[in-house]
PDB file of C-alpha atoms in Angstrom:
ATOM      1  CA  UNK W   1     105.361  87.553  66.872  1.00 70.00           C
ATOM      2  CA  UNK W   2     103.787  86.786  71.136  1.00 91.00           C
ATOM      3  CA  UNK W   3     106.098  88.770  73.501  1.00 98.00           C
ATOM      4  CA  UNK W   4     107.069  86.925  76.145  1.00 98.00           C
ATOM      5  CA  UNK W   5     105.565  89.027  79.703  1.00 98.00           C
ATOM      6  CA  UNK W   6     107.469  89.924  83.088  1.00 99.00           C
ATOM      7  CA  UNK W   7     104.981  90.479  85.611  1.00 99.00           C
ATOM      8  CA  UNK W   8     107.469  92.378  88.756  1.00 98.00           C
ATOM      9  CA  UNK W   9     105.799  92.511  92.024  1.00 98.00           C
ATOM     10  CA  UNK W  10     107.385  94.704  94.711  1.00 98.00           C
ATOM     11  CA  UNK W  11     105.946  93.486  98.986  1.00 98.00           C
ATOM     12  CA  UNK W  12     106.727  95.028 101.865  1.00 98.00           C
ATOM     13  CA  UNK W  13     103.857  93.994 104.562  1.00 98.00           C
ATOM     14  CA  UNK W  14     101.308  93.133 102.580  1.00 98.00           C
ATOM     15  CA  UNK W  15      99.322  89.900 103.162  1.00 98.00           C
ATOM     16  CA  UNK W  16      96.035  91.404 103.800  1.00 97.00           C
ATOM     17  CA  UNK W  17      95.871  91.627 100.202  1.00 98.00           C
ATOM     18  CA  UNK W  18      99.084  89.565  98.202  1.00 98.00           C
ATOM     19  CA  UNK W  19      96.779  86.833  97.610  1.00 98.00           C
ATOM     20  CA  UNK W  20      94.175  88.516  95.790  1.00 98.00           C
ATOM     21  CA  UNK W  21      96.118  90.603  93.539  1.00 98.00           C
ATOM     22  CA  UNK W  22      98.323  87.151  92.804  1.00 98.00           C
ATOM     23  CA  UNK W  23      95.354  85.047  91.847  1.00 98.00           C
ATOM     24  CA  UNK W  24      93.866  87.900  90.173  1.00 98.00           C
ATOM     25  CA  UNK W  25      97.487  87.393  87.582  1.00 98.00           C
ATOM     26  CA  UNK W  26      97.142  83.694  87.841  1.00 98.00           C
ATOM     27  CA  UNK W  27      93.518  84.385  86.242  1.00 98.00           C
ATOM     28  CA  UNK W  28      94.622  86.211  83.344  1.00 98.00           C
ATOM     29  CA  UNK W  29      92.902  85.378  80.014  1.00 98.00           C
ATOM     30  CA  UNK W  30      97.208  85.735  78.949  1.00 98.00           C
ATOM     31  CA  UNK W  31      99.715  84.263  81.671  1.00 98.00           C
ATOM     32  CA  UNK W  32     102.728  85.497  82.801  1.00 98.00           C
ATOM     33  CA  UNK W  33     106.338  84.124  80.927  1.00 98.00           C
ATOM     34  CA  UNK W  34     107.634  84.999  84.706  1.00 98.00           C
ATOM     35  CA  UNK W  35     106.508  86.452  88.305  1.00 98.00           C
ATOM     36  CA  UNK W  36     108.917  88.320  89.805  1.00 98.00           C
ATOM     37  CA  UNK W  37     108.495  89.480  93.760  1.00 98.00           C
ATOM     38  CA  UNK W  38     110.703  91.352  95.649  1.00 98.00           C
ATOM     39  CA  UNK W  39     110.106  91.514  98.882  1.00 98.00           C
ATOM     40  CA  UNK W  40     111.102  94.189 101.269  1.00 98.00           C
ATOM     41  CA  UNK W  41     111.555  93.040 104.446  1.00 98.00           C
ATOM     42  CA  UNK W  42     107.920  91.479 105.745  1.00 98.00           C
ATOM     43  CA  UNK W  43     107.085  90.420 109.141  1.00 98.00           C
ATOM     44  CA  UNK W  44     103.308  89.579 108.870  1.00 98.00           C
ATOM     45  CA  UNK W  45     103.923  86.409 106.778  1.00 98.00           C
ATOM     46  CA  UNK W  46     103.585  88.139 103.101  1.00 98.00           C
ATOM     47  CA  UNK W  47     106.140  85.415 101.773  1.00 98.00           C
ATOM     48  CA  UNK W  48     104.942  82.230 103.013  1.00 98.00           C
ATOM     49  CA  UNK W  49     101.962  83.832 101.144  1.00 98.00           C
ATOM     50  CA  UNK W  50     103.655  83.673  97.936  1.00 98.00           C
ATOM     51  CA  UNK W  51     105.605  80.633  99.027  1.00 98.00           C
ATOM     52  CA  UNK W  52     102.341  78.737  99.101  1.00 98.00           C
ATOM     53  CA  UNK W  53     101.145  80.740  96.227  1.00 98.00           C
ATOM     54  CA  UNK W  54     104.381  79.568  93.806  1.00 98.00           C
ATOM     55  CA  UNK W  55     103.640  75.910  94.877  1.00 98.00           C
ATOM     56  CA  UNK W  56      99.869  75.799  94.235  1.00 97.00           C
ATOM     57  CA  UNK W  57      99.323  78.559  91.101  1.00 98.00           C
ATOM     58  CA  UNK W  58     101.862  76.518  88.103  1.00 97.00           C
ATOM     59  CA  UNK W  59     103.306  80.062  87.573  1.00 98.00           C
ATOM     60  CA  UNK W  60     106.928  80.529  87.233  1.00 98.00           C
ATOM     61  CA  UNK W  61     107.292  82.467  90.045  1.00 98.00           C
ATOM     62  CA  UNK W  62     109.656  83.605  91.733  1.00 98.00           C
ATOM     63  CA  UNK W  63     110.384  85.446  95.500  1.00 98.00           C
ATOM     64  CA  UNK W  64     113.442  87.599  96.133  1.00 98.00           C
ATOM     65  CA  UNK W  65     113.873  88.835  99.736  1.00 98.00           C
ATOM     66  CA  UNK W  66     115.608  91.892 100.328  1.00 97.00           C
ATOM     67  CA  UNK W  67     118.249  92.067 102.875  1.00 96.00           C
ATOM     68  CA  UNK W  68     118.461  95.976 103.520  1.00 97.00           C
ATOM     69  CA  UNK W  69     114.888  97.559 102.548  1.00 98.00           C
ATOM     70  CA  UNK W  70     115.389  99.226  99.549  1.00 98.00           C
ATOM     71  CA  UNK W  71     111.981 101.515  99.303  1.00 98.00           C
ATOM     72  CA  UNK W  72     109.308 100.130  96.957  1.00 97.00           C
ATOM     73  CA  UNK W  73     111.216 102.350  93.998  1.00 98.00           C
ATOM     74  CA  UNK W  74     114.130 100.970  94.200  1.00 98.00           C
ATOM     75  CA  UNK W  75     112.843  97.419  94.865  1.00 98.00           C
ATOM     76  CA  UNK W  76     110.807  97.405  91.596  1.00 98.00           C
ATOM     77  CA  UNK W  77     113.835  98.581  89.830  1.00 98.00           C
ATOM     78  CA  UNK W  78     115.278  95.712  90.781  1.00 98.00           C
ATOM     79  CA  UNK W  79     113.206  93.363  89.920  1.00 98.00           C
ATOM     80  CA  UNK W  80     112.736  95.188  86.569  1.00 98.00           C
ATOM     81  CA  UNK W  81     116.623  94.392  85.711  1.00 98.00           C
ATOM     82  CA  UNK W  82     115.993  90.807  86.873  1.00 98.00           C
ATOM     83  CA  UNK W  83     113.309  90.523  84.299  1.00 98.00           C
ATOM     84  CA  UNK W  84     113.977  89.079  80.545  1.00 98.00           C
ATOM     85  CA  UNK W  85     109.836  89.553  79.051  1.00 98.00           C
ATOM     86  CA  UNK W  86     109.921  91.028  75.553  1.00 98.00           C
ATOM     87  CA  UNK W  87     107.042  93.414  78.230  1.00 98.00           C
ATOM     88  CA  UNK W  88     107.600  94.081  81.887  1.00 99.00           C
ATOM     89  CA  UNK W  89     104.276  94.869  84.178  1.00 99.00           C
ATOM     90  CA  UNK W  90     104.763  96.892  87.185  1.00 98.00           C
ATOM     91  CA  UNK W  91     102.049  95.478  89.645  1.00 98.00           C
ATOM     92  CA  UNK W  92     101.221  96.846  93.025  1.00 98.00           C
ATOM     93  CA  UNK W  93     100.659  93.784  96.161  1.00 98.00           C
ATOM     94  CA  UNK W  94      97.106  95.437  97.272  1.00 97.00           C
ATOM     95  CA  UNK W  95      95.024  95.882  93.687  1.00 98.00           C
ATOM     96  CA  UNK W  96      93.286  93.477  91.805  1.00 98.00           C
ATOM     97  CA  UNK W  97      93.936  92.573  87.589  1.00 98.00           C
ATOM     98  CA  UNK W  98      90.925  92.872  85.572  1.00 98.00           C
ATOM     99  CA  UNK W  99      91.140  89.015  83.899  1.00 98.00           C
ATOM    100  CA  UNK W 100      92.048  90.729  80.272  1.00 98.00           C
ATOM    101  CA  UNK W 101      94.958  92.884  81.445  1.00 98.00           C
ATOM    102  CA  UNK W 102      97.710  91.226  80.076  1.00 98.00           C
ATOM    103  CA  UNK W 103      95.692  90.589  76.732  1.00 98.00           C
ATOM    104  CA  UNK W 104      95.339  93.831  76.266  1.00 98.00           C
ATOM    105  CA  UNK W 105      98.434  95.222  77.372  1.00 98.00           C
ATOM    106  CA  UNK W 106     100.339  92.937  74.707  1.00 98.00           C
ATOM    107  CA  UNK W 107      97.961  93.534  71.921  1.00 98.00           C
ATOM    108  CA  UNK W 108      99.177  97.123  72.301  1.00 97.00           C
ATOM    109  CA  UNK W 109     102.497  96.390  72.283  1.00 98.00           C
ATOM    110  CA  UNK W 110     101.988  93.650  69.276  1.00 98.00           C
ATOM    111  CA  UNK W 111     100.150  96.738  67.171  1.00 97.00           C
ATOM    112  CA  UNK W 112     102.755  99.088  67.293  1.00 96.00           C
ATOM    113  CA  UNK W 113     106.615  98.703  67.658  1.00 95.00           C
ATOM    114  CA  UNK W 114     107.062 102.395  68.799  1.00 95.00           C
ATOM    115  CA  UNK W 115     104.803 102.308  72.271  1.00 97.00           C
ATOM    116  CA  UNK W 116     107.923 102.159  74.656  1.00 97.00           C
ATOM    117  CA  UNK W 117     105.022 101.961  77.296  1.00 98.00           C
ATOM    118  CA  UNK W 118     101.626 101.417  77.725  1.00 98.00           C
ATOM    119  CA  UNK W 119      99.273 102.584  80.433  1.00 98.00           C
ATOM    120  CA  UNK W 120      95.370 102.234  81.360  1.00 98.00           C
ATOM    121  CA  UNK W 121      92.765 103.004  83.238  1.00 98.00           C
ATOM    122  CA  UNK W 122      91.930 102.208  86.854  1.00 98.00           C
ATOM    123  CA  UNK W 123      88.748 101.428  89.277  1.00 98.00           C
ATOM    124  CA  UNK W 124      89.708 103.425  92.613  1.00 98.00           C
ATOM    125  CA  UNK W 125      88.163 100.756  95.309  1.00 97.00           C
ATOM    126  CA  UNK W 126      88.051 100.813  99.102  1.00 96.00           C
ATOM    127  CA  UNK W 127      89.622  97.777 101.111  1.00 94.00           C
ATOM    128  CA  UNK W 128      86.866  96.352 101.111  1.00 94.00           C
ATOM    129  CA  UNK W 129      86.348  96.420  97.138  1.00 94.00           C
ATOM    130  CA  UNK W 130      83.715  99.053  96.995  1.00 96.00           C
ATOM    131  CA  UNK W 131      83.935 101.246  94.283  1.00 96.00           C
ATOM    132  CA  UNK W 132      84.477 104.514  95.571  1.00 96.00           C
ATOM    133  CA  UNK W 133      82.736 106.630  92.541  1.00 96.00           C
ATOM    134  CA  UNK W 134      85.476 107.825  90.425  1.00 96.00           C
ATOM    135  CA  UNK W 135      87.860 106.325  88.123  1.00 97.00           C
ATOM    136  CA  UNK W 136      91.616 106.899  88.936  1.00 97.00           C
ATOM    137  CA  UNK W 137      92.408 108.790  85.097  1.00 97.00           C
ATOM    138  CA  UNK W 138      88.798 111.046  86.632  1.00 95.00           C
ATOM    139  CA  UNK W 139      91.086 112.335  89.991  1.00 93.00           C
ATOM    140  CA  UNK W 140      94.568 112.957  87.773  1.00 93.00           C
ATOM    141  CA  UNK W 141      92.078 115.179  85.987  1.00 91.00           C
ATOM    142  CA  UNK W 142      93.211 113.201  82.656  1.00 96.00           C
ATOM    143  CA  UNK W 143      91.218 113.640  80.243  1.00 95.00           C
ATOM    144  CA  UNK W 144      90.430 112.874  76.862  1.00 95.00           C
ATOM    145  CA  UNK W 145      92.346 115.543  74.576  1.00 95.00           C
ATOM    146  CA  UNK W 146      95.419 114.479  77.142  1.00 96.00           C
ATOM    147  CA  UNK W 147      94.675 110.704  76.472  1.00 95.00           C
ATOM    148  CA  UNK W 148      95.103 111.539  72.739  1.00 94.00           C
ATOM    149  CA  UNK W 149      98.170 113.461  72.764  1.00 95.00           C
ATOM    150  CA  UNK W 150      99.097 109.965  74.910  1.00 94.00           C
ATOM    151  CA  UNK W 151      98.027 107.969  71.472  1.00 90.00           C
ATOM    152  CA  UNK W 152      99.810 110.400  68.391  1.00 92.00           C
ATOM    153  CA  UNK W 153     103.403 110.773  70.185  1.00 92.00           C
ATOM    154  CA  UNK W 154     103.167 113.980  72.392  1.00 94.00           C
ATOM    155  CA  UNK W 155     103.163 112.087  75.675  1.00 96.00           C
ATOM    156  CA  UNK W 156     105.951 114.756  76.674  1.00 96.00           C
ATOM    157  CA  UNK W 157     104.090 117.430  76.730  1.00 95.00           C
ATOM    158  CA  UNK W 158     102.011 115.454  78.737  1.00 97.00           C
ATOM    159  CA  UNK W 159     103.836 114.434  81.570  1.00 97.00           C
ATOM    160  CA  UNK W 160     106.147 118.076  81.597  1.00 97.00           C
ATOM    161  CA  UNK W 161     102.522 119.009  83.196  1.00 95.00           C
ATOM    162  CA  UNK W 162     102.578 116.712  86.356  1.00 94.00           C
ATOM    163  CA  UNK W 163     102.862 112.663  85.946  1.00 96.00           C
ATOM    164  CA  UNK W 164      99.448 110.474  85.077  1.00 97.00           C
ATOM    165  CA  UNK W 165     101.373 107.216  85.210  1.00 98.00           C
ATOM    166  CA  UNK W 166     100.287 105.304  87.006  1.00 98.00           C
ATOM    167  CA  UNK W 167     103.001 102.087  88.125  1.00 98.00           C
ATOM    168  CA  UNK W 168     100.201  99.873  89.412  1.00 98.00           C
ATOM    169  CA  UNK W 169      98.439  99.816  85.603  1.00 98.00           C
ATOM    170  CA  UNK W 170     101.712 100.482  84.026  1.00 98.00           C
ATOM    171  CA  UNK W 171     103.754  98.024  81.174  1.00 98.00           C
ATOM    172  CA  UNK W 172     106.808  98.894  79.556  1.00 98.00           C
ATOM    173  CA  UNK W 173     109.273  97.457  76.665  1.00 98.00           C
ATOM    174  CA  UNK W 174     112.318  95.222  78.120  1.00 98.00           C
ATOM    175  CA  UNK W 175     114.560  96.679  75.662  1.00 97.00           C
ATOM    176  CA  UNK W 176     114.443  99.974  77.373  1.00 97.00           C
ATOM    177  CA  UNK W 177     115.368  98.929  80.757  1.00 97.00           C
ATOM    178  CA  UNK W 178     119.042 100.307  79.877  1.00 95.00           C
ATOM    179  CA  UNK W 179     116.934 103.585  79.704  1.00 95.00           C
ATOM    180  CA  UNK W 180     115.041 104.119  82.767  1.00 97.00           C
ATOM    181  CA  UNK W 181     117.189 102.390  85.340  1.00 98.00           C
ATOM    182  CA  UNK W 182     118.714 102.652  87.064  1.00 98.00           C
ATOM    183  CA  UNK W 183     116.186 105.033  88.761  1.00 98.00           C
ATOM    184  CA  UNK W 184     117.226 107.481  90.907  1.00 98.00           C
ATOM    185  CA  UNK W 185     115.878 107.721  94.914  1.00 97.00           C
ATOM    186  CA  UNK W 186     114.214 111.169  94.497  1.00 97.00           C
ATOM    187  CA  UNK W 187     111.993 109.886  91.996  1.00 98.00           C
ATOM    188  CA  UNK W 188     108.930 107.641  92.177  1.00 98.00           C
ATOM    189  CA  UNK W 189     109.423 105.104  89.479  1.00 98.00           C
ATOM    190  CA  UNK W 190     106.635 105.408  87.456  1.00 98.00           C
ATOM    191  CA  UNK W 191     107.153 108.755  86.967  1.00 98.00           C
ATOM    192  CA  UNK W 192     110.685 108.372  85.852  1.00 98.00           C
ATOM    193  CA  UNK W 193     110.058 105.995  83.490  1.00 98.00           C
ATOM    194  CA  UNK W 194     107.164 107.147  81.707  1.00 98.00           C
ATOM    195  CA  UNK W 195     109.568 110.096  81.582  1.00 97.00           C
ATOM    196  CA  UNK W 196     112.339 109.039  80.043  1.00 96.00           C
ATOM    197  CA  UNK W 197     110.691 106.779  77.659  1.00 96.00           C
ATOM    198  CA  UNK W 198     108.777 109.493  76.414  1.00 95.00           C
ATOM    199  CA  UNK W 199     111.831 110.786  74.725  1.00 93.00           C
ATOM    200  CA  UNK W 200     112.658 108.041  73.504  1.00 91.00           C
ATOM    201  CA  UNK W 201     109.659 106.236  72.362  1.00 93.00           C
ATOM    202  CA  UNK W 202     105.676 106.333  72.520  1.00 94.00           C
ATOM    203  CA  UNK W 203     102.755 106.262  75.125  1.00 97.00           C
ATOM    204  CA  UNK W 204     100.348 104.522  74.986  1.00 97.00           C
ATOM    205  CA  UNK W 205      97.414 105.108  77.368  1.00 97.00           C
ATOM    206  CA  UNK W 206      93.799 102.434  77.240  1.00 98.00           C
ATOM    207  CA  UNK W 207      91.353 104.212  78.468  1.00 97.00           C
ATOM    208  CA  UNK W 208      89.295 100.749  79.604  1.00 97.00           C
ATOM    209  CA  UNK W 209      89.999  99.612  83.819  1.00 98.00           C
ATOM    210  CA  UNK W 210      92.489  97.179  83.789  1.00 98.00           C
ATOM    211  CA  UNK W 211      92.676  97.130  87.506  1.00 98.00           C
ATOM    212  CA  UNK W 212      90.646  97.749  90.258  1.00 98.00           C
ATOM    213  CA  UNK W 213      92.600 100.259  92.248  1.00 98.00           C
ATOM    214  CA  UNK W 214      92.435 100.099  96.315  1.00 96.00           C
ATOM    215  CA  UNK W 215      92.943 103.345  98.155  1.00 90.00           C
ATOM    216  CA  UNK W 216      93.065 102.570 101.565  1.00 65.00           C
ATOM    217  CA  UNK W 217      95.454 104.229 104.356  1.00 56.00           C
ATOM    218  CA  UNK W 218      97.901 101.990 104.693  1.00 51.00           C
ATOM    219  CA  UNK W 219      99.366 102.453 101.364  1.00 46.00           C
ATOM    220  CA  UNK W 220     102.503 104.683 100.381  1.00 47.00           C
ATOM    221  CA  UNK W 221     100.686 106.864  97.295  1.00 48.00           C
ATOM    222  CA  UNK W 222      96.254 106.470  96.803  1.00 49.00           C
ATOM    223  CA  UNK W 223      94.607 108.127  94.591  1.00 52.00           C
ATOM    224  CA  UNK W 224      92.402 111.096  96.052  1.00 51.00           C
ATOM    225  CA  UNK W 225      88.692 112.061  94.822  1.00 51.00           C
ATOM    226  CA  UNK W 226      88.843 114.459  91.449  1.00 51.00           C
ATOM    227  CA  UNK W 227      87.649 117.824  94.359  1.00 55.00           C
ATOM    228  CA  UNK W 228      89.179 121.242  94.485  1.00 56.00           C
ATOM    229  CA  UNK W 229      89.259 120.863  97.867  1.00 61.00           C
ATOM    230  CA  UNK W 230      91.686 117.476  97.441  1.00 60.00           C
ATOM    231  CA  UNK W 231      93.751 119.851  94.733  1.00 59.00           C
ATOM    232  CA  UNK W 232      93.281 122.401  97.770  1.00 56.00           C
ATOM    233  CA  UNK W 233      95.306 120.215  99.980  1.00 62.00           C
ATOM    234  CA  UNK W 234      97.993 118.423  97.250  1.00 60.00           C
ATOM    235  CA  UNK W 235      98.764 121.827  96.576  1.00 58.00           C
ATOM    236  CA  UNK W 236      99.157 122.997 100.493  1.00 62.00           C
ATOM    237  CA  UNK W 237     102.005 119.484 100.591  1.00 68.00           C
ATOM    238  CA  UNK W 238     103.704 121.407  97.321  1.00 75.00           C
ATOM    239  CA  UNK W 239     105.900 123.346  99.249  1.00 85.00           C
ATOM    240  CA  UNK W 240     108.647 125.259  98.281  1.00 90.00           C
ATOM    241  CA  UNK W 241     111.126 122.865  99.618  1.00 91.00           C
ATOM    242  CA  UNK W 242     109.328 120.046  97.540  1.00 92.00           C
ATOM    243  CA  UNK W 243     109.608 122.364  94.921  1.00 94.00           C
ATOM    244  CA  UNK W 244     112.943 122.934  94.978  1.00 96.00           C
ATOM    245  CA  UNK W 245     113.312 119.383  94.871  1.00 96.00           C
ATOM    246  CA  UNK W 246     111.302 118.887  91.829  1.00 96.00           C
ATOM    247  CA  UNK W 247     113.205 121.170  89.786  1.00 98.00           C
ATOM    248  CA  UNK W 248     115.876 118.919  91.021  1.00 98.00           C
ATOM    249  CA  UNK W 249     114.830 115.431  90.397  1.00 98.00           C
ATOM    250  CA  UNK W 250     114.015 117.328  86.642  1.00 98.00           C
ATOM    251  CA  UNK W 251     117.720 118.239  86.174  1.00 98.00           C
ATOM    252  CA  UNK W 252     118.530 114.342  87.100  1.00 97.00           C
ATOM    253  CA  UNK W 253     115.664 113.968  84.369  1.00 97.00           C
ATOM    254  CA  UNK W 254     117.302 115.905  81.852  1.00 95.00           C
ATOM    255  CA  UNK W 255     121.328 114.501  82.642  1.00 95.00           C
ATOM    256  CA  UNK W 256     119.950 111.131  81.875  1.00 95.00           C
ATOM    257  CA  UNK W 257     119.204 112.430  78.315  1.00 93.00           C
ATOM    258  CA  UNK W 258     122.563 114.010  77.761  1.00 93.00           C
ATOM    259  CA  UNK W 259     124.209 110.269  78.780  1.00 91.00           C
ATOM    260  CA  UNK W 260     122.199 108.356  76.038  1.00 88.00           C
ATOM    261  CA  UNK W 261     122.737 111.170  73.569  1.00 84.00           C
ATOM    262  CA  UNK W 262     121.625 110.028  70.322  1.00 61.00           C
ATOM    263  CA  UNK W 263     118.929 108.496  71.180  1.00 67.00           C
ATOM    264  CA  UNK W 264     117.097 111.458  72.522  1.00 71.00           C
ATOM    265  CA  UNK W 265     115.959 114.634  70.414  1.00 73.00           C
ATOM    266  CA  UNK W 266     118.069 117.729  71.724  1.00 83.00           C
ATOM    267  CA  UNK W 267     114.264 119.502  72.418  1.00 89.00           C
ATOM    268  CA  UNK W 268     113.260 116.973  75.334  1.00 92.00           C
ATOM    269  CA  UNK W 269     116.886 117.785  76.658  1.00 93.00           C
ATOM    270  CA  UNK W 270     115.948 121.729  76.863  1.00 94.00           C
ATOM    271  CA  UNK W 271     112.142 121.089  77.545  1.00 95.00           C
ATOM    272  CA  UNK W 272     113.221 119.436  80.618  1.00 96.00           C
ATOM    273  CA  UNK W 273     115.994 121.868  81.930  1.00 96.00           C
ATOM    274  CA  UNK W 274     112.953 124.154  81.004  1.00 96.00           C
ATOM    275  CA  UNK W 275     110.514 122.209  83.176  1.00 97.00           C
ATOM    276  CA  UNK W 276     113.026 122.585  86.127  1.00 98.00           C
ATOM    277  CA  UNK W 277     113.638 125.961  86.262  1.00 97.00           C
ATOM    278  CA  UNK W 278     109.962 126.999  86.243  1.00 96.00           C
ATOM    279  CA  UNK W 279     109.450 124.608  88.818  1.00 96.00           C
ATOM    280  CA  UNK W 280     112.412 126.958  91.031  1.00 95.00           C
ATOM    281  CA  UNK W 281     110.689 129.592  89.861  1.00 94.00           C
ATOM    282  CA  UNK W 282     107.476 128.073  91.615  1.00 93.00           C
ATOM    283  CA  UNK W 283     109.216 127.655  94.517  1.00 92.00           C
ATOM    284  CA  UNK W 284     110.469 131.773  94.774  1.00 90.00           C
ATOM    285  CA  UNK W 285     106.316 132.072  94.301  1.00 88.00           C
ATOM    286  CA  UNK W 286     105.716 129.756  97.177  1.00 87.00           C
ATOM    287  CA  UNK W 287     107.973 131.292  99.664  1.00 87.00           C
ATOM    288  CA  UNK W 288     107.931 134.550  99.092  1.00 80.00           C
ATOM    289  CA  UNK W 289     102.966 134.459  98.493  1.00 69.00           C
ATOM    290  CA  UNK W 290     101.413 138.019  98.146  1.00 68.00           C
ATOM    291  CA  UNK W 291     105.106 139.288  97.339  1.00 75.00           C
ATOM    292  CA  UNK W 292     105.619 137.545  94.455  1.00 80.00           C
ATOM    293  CA  UNK W 293     102.090 138.248  92.261  1.00 86.00           C
ATOM    294  CA  UNK W 294     103.560 140.569  89.925  1.00 89.00           C
ATOM    295  CA  UNK W 295     106.740 137.017  89.063  1.00 88.00           C
ATOM    296  CA  UNK W 296     103.898 134.656  89.056  1.00 90.00           C
ATOM    297  CA  UNK W 297     101.502 136.811  86.480  1.00 92.00           C
ATOM    298  CA  UNK W 298     104.938 137.062  84.279  1.00 92.00           C
ATOM    299  CA  UNK W 299     104.990 133.308  84.977  1.00 93.00           C
ATOM    300  CA  UNK W 300     101.606 132.794  83.260  1.00 93.00           C
ATOM    301  CA  UNK W 301     101.463 135.005  81.024  1.00 94.00           C
ATOM    302  CA  UNK W 302     105.079 134.082  79.400  1.00 94.00           C
ATOM    303  CA  UNK W 303     102.678 130.758  79.061  1.00 95.00           C
ATOM    304  CA  UNK W 304     105.408 128.573  82.213  1.00 95.00           C
ATOM    305  CA  UNK W 305     101.793 127.398  83.424  1.00 95.00           C
ATOM    306  CA  UNK W 306     100.263 126.823  80.384  1.00 95.00           C
ATOM    307  CA  UNK W 307     103.086 124.989  79.572  1.00 95.00           C
ATOM    308  CA  UNK W 308     104.793 123.024  82.189  1.00 96.00           C
ATOM    309  CA  UNK W 309     102.154 122.920  84.943  1.00 92.00           C
ATOM    310  CA  UNK W 310      98.072 122.875  84.964  1.00 89.00           C
ATOM    311  CA  UNK W 311      97.587 127.270  83.700  1.00 92.00           C
ATOM    312  CA  UNK W 312      95.701 130.144  85.852  1.00 92.00           C
ATOM    313  CA  UNK W 313      94.683 126.911  88.116  1.00 87.00           C
ATOM    314  CA  UNK W 314      97.996 125.942  89.282  1.00 88.00           C
ATOM    315  CA  UNK W 315      99.243 129.985  89.496  1.00 89.00           C
ATOM    316  CA  UNK W 316      95.987 130.221  92.050  1.00 87.00           C
ATOM    317  CA  UNK W 317      96.841 127.004  93.581  1.00 84.00           C
ATOM    318  CA  UNK W 318     100.043 128.738  94.283  1.00 85.00           C
ATOM    319  CA  UNK W 319      99.250 131.727  95.338  1.00 84.00           C
ATOM    320  CA  UNK W 320      96.807 130.457  97.956  1.00 82.00           C
ATOM    321  CA  UNK W 321      98.494 127.754  99.244  1.00 78.00           C
ATOM    322  CA  UNK W 322     101.757 129.934  99.491  1.00 72.00           C
ATOM    323  CA  UNK W 323     103.374 130.300 102.813  1.00 63.00           C
ATOM    324  CA  UNK W 324     105.329 133.314 103.059  1.00 52.00           C
ATOM    325  CA  UNK W 325     107.371 131.348 106.586  1.00 47.00           C
ATOM    326  CA  UNK W 326     109.189 129.697 104.148  1.00 45.00           C
ATOM    327  CA  UNK W 327     112.236 129.918 103.014  1.00 42.00           C
ATOM    328  CA  UNK W 328     113.449 131.333  99.774  1.00 41.00           C
ATOM    329  CA  UNK W 329     115.528 129.192  97.513  1.00 40.00           C
TER     330      UNK W 329
END
């Protein structure tokens, strides 16, 4: 059975790159049934470029112009809610898709009805389409062991450590919309969708890079090179306040699962609660600095850093990037 495909794109002042991305969608070996584009109030001509593409492309393209700015995640959420395809594929405005992206993703869904979402690796490029010498998964430290865990139905264990599913590379099964919508305003859409769907279905990781993922200074979130220095800088940004807010986010996910009821295992709900508690403890460690070294090592030896973080490496980063000036939580 052929699965219908909806592509959803969120745009905002994307005139520099959006045409190239749209043309890469038109160049797919398996064409989508609809392309839904939500524009968030662009003032650089993005909307007109989309209209011109819609006229010449031969695709079913619909442009929606938001009357108030939603932000990327909520824009994607609104577009996903309008999509009618069996598969919903998320598209950033500034990337380029490999020609077989939709075909490969459709095949993955068709091969296993238990798969709820699919995502791929990507080649990271600069604003001039020059490869930066690494792939997206390498920058996320998403190795073969965790890829195998995803494919064998243990995606939640991976995602409780950190999100490895990037929205620009993700597709979901349309029948799960009522599980992940609405998306809380404090969550990025990709992390929320992957986490929720990992509790009611399986994720599938395609190791082939199906996207040229553009890293440039104007995007909201981009890939960073896989280095200790970049990891330390990222850890510095994750202060006590940030971790406290992350704890609240996992509590929101826990509440969503409780609302979903019988579709979710009790263990999934329990794990999300444990993750929230761990993030609160990390916030206290960050705020306390060296004074909280005993508490940090207790969390390590209790297995919390391994189960809900990146192990001893995460603990070290927490301690060396701690800021005692931050308020205790």
